[in-house]
PDB file of C-alpha atoms in Angstrom:
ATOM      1  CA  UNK A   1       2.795  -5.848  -3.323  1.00  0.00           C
ATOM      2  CA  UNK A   2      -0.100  -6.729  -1.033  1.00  0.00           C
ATOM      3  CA  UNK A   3       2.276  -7.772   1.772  1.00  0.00           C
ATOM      4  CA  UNK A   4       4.655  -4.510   1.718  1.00  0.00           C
ATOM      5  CA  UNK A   5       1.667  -2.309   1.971  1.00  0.00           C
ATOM      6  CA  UNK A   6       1.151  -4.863   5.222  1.00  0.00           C
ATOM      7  CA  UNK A   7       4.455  -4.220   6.027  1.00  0.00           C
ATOM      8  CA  UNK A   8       4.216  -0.727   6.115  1.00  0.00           C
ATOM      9  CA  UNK A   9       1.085  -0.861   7.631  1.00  0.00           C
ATOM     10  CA  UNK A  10       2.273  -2.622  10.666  1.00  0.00           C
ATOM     11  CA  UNK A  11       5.132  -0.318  10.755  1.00  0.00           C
ATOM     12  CA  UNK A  12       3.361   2.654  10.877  1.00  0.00           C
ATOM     13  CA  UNK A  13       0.828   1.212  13.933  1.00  0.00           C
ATOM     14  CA  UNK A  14       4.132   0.213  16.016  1.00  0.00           C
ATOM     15  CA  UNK A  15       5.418   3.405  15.107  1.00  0.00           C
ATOM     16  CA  UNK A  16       2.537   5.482  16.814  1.00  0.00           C
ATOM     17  CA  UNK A  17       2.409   3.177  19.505  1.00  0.00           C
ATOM     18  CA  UNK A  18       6.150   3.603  20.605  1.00  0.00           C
ATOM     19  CA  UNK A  19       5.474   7.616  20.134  1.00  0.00           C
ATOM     20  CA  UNK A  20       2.656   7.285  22.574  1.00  0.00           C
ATOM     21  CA  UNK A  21       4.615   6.104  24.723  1.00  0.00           C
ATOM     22  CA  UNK A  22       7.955   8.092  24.523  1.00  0.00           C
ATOM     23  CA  UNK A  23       8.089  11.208  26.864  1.00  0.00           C
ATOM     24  CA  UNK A  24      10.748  13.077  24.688  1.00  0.00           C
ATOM     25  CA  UNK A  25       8.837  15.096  22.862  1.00  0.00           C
ATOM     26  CA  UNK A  26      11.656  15.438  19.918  1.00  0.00           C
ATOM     27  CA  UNK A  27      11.811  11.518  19.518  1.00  0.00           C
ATOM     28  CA  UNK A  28       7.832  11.251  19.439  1.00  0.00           C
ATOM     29  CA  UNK A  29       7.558  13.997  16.889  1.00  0.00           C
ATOM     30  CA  UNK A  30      10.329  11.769  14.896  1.00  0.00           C
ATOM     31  CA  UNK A  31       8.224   8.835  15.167  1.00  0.00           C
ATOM     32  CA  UNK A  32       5.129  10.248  14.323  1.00  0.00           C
ATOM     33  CA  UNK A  33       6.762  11.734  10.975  1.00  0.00           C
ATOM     34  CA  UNK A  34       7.527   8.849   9.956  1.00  0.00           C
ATOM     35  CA  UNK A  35       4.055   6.713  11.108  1.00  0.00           C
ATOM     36  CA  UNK A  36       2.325   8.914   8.394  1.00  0.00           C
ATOM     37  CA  UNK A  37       5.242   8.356   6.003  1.00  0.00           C
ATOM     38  CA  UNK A  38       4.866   5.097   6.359  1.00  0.00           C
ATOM     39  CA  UNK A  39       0.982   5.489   5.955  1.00  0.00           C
ATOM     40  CA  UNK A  40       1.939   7.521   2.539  1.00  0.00           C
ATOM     41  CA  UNK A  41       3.918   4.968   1.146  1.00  0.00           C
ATOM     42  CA  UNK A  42       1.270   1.838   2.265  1.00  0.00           C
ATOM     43  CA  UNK A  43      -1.333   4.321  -0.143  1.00  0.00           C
ATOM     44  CA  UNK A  44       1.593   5.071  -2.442  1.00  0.00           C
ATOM     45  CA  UNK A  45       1.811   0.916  -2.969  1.00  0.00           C
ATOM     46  CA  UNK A  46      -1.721   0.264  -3.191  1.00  0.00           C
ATOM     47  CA  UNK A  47      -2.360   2.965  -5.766  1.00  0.00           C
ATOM     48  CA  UNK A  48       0.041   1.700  -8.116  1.00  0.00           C
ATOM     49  CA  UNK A  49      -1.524  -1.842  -7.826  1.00  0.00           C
ATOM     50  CA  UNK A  50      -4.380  -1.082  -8.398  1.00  0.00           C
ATOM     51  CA  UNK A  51      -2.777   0.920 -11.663  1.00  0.00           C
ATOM     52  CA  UNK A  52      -1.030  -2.565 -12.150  1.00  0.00           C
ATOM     53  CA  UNK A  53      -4.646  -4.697 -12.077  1.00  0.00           C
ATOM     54  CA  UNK A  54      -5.844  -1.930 -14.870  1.00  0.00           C
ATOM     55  CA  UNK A  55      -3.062  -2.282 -16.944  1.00  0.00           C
ATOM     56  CA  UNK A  56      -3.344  -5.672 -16.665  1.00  0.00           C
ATOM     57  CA  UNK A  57      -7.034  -5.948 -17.392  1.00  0.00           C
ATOM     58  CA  UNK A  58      -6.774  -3.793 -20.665  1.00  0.00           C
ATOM     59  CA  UNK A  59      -3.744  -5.572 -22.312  1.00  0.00           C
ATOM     60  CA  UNK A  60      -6.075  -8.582 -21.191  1.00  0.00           C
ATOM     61  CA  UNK A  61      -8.842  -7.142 -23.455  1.00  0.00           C
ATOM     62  CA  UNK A  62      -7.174  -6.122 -26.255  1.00  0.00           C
ATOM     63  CA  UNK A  63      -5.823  -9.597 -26.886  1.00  0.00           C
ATOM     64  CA  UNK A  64      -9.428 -11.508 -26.070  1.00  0.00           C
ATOM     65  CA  UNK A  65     -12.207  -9.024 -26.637  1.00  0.00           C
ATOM     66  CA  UNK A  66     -14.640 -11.221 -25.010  1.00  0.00           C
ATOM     67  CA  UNK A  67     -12.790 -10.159 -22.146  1.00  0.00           C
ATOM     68  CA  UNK A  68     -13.933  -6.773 -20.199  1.00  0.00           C
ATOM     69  CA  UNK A  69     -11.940  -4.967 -18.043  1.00  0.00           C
ATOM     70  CA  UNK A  70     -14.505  -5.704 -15.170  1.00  0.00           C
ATOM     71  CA  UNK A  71     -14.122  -9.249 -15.125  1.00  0.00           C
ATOM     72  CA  UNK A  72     -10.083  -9.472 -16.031  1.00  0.00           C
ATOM     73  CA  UNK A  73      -9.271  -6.773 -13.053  1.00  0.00           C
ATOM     74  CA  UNK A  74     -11.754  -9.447 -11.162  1.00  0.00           C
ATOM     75  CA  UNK A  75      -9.788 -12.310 -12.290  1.00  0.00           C
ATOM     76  CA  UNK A  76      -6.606 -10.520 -12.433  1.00  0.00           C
ATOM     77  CA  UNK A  77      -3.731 -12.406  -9.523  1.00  0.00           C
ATOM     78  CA  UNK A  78      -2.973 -10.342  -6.969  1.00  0.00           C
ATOM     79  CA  UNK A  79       1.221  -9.933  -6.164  1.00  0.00           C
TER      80      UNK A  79
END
């Protein structure tokens, strides 16, 4: 998960950089729509990861209660 919200990261800065420098104001509007889509969906990833790590971290302490959430979101793998 950590590399497509990269991805999309990186797609969204080439995006705006092509639409600063396209003169047609049409095509730069199009790329600028989707540069903050793109931006959406990069926040859109990393929210549900981070919803992943909880989950992850509260299965974790049901099954070992020694465990807390704190340390298995801490020791959780990232994707």
């Amino acid at each position: 998960m950590i590399r497509a919200i990269e991805l999309f990261r990186t797609k969204a800065d080439k995006c705006e950089r092509l639409a600063k420098r396209t003169i047609d104001k049409l095509s730069q509007a199009e790329l600028m729509d989707m540069c903050a889509e793109l931006h959406w969906l990069s926040g859109e990833v990393a929210r549900l990861q981070s919803r992943i790590t909880q989950l992850d971290a509260s299965e974790t302490s049901v099954i070992d209660p020694r465990i807390t959430p704190t340390s298995a979101a801490l020791e959780a793998p990232v994707h």
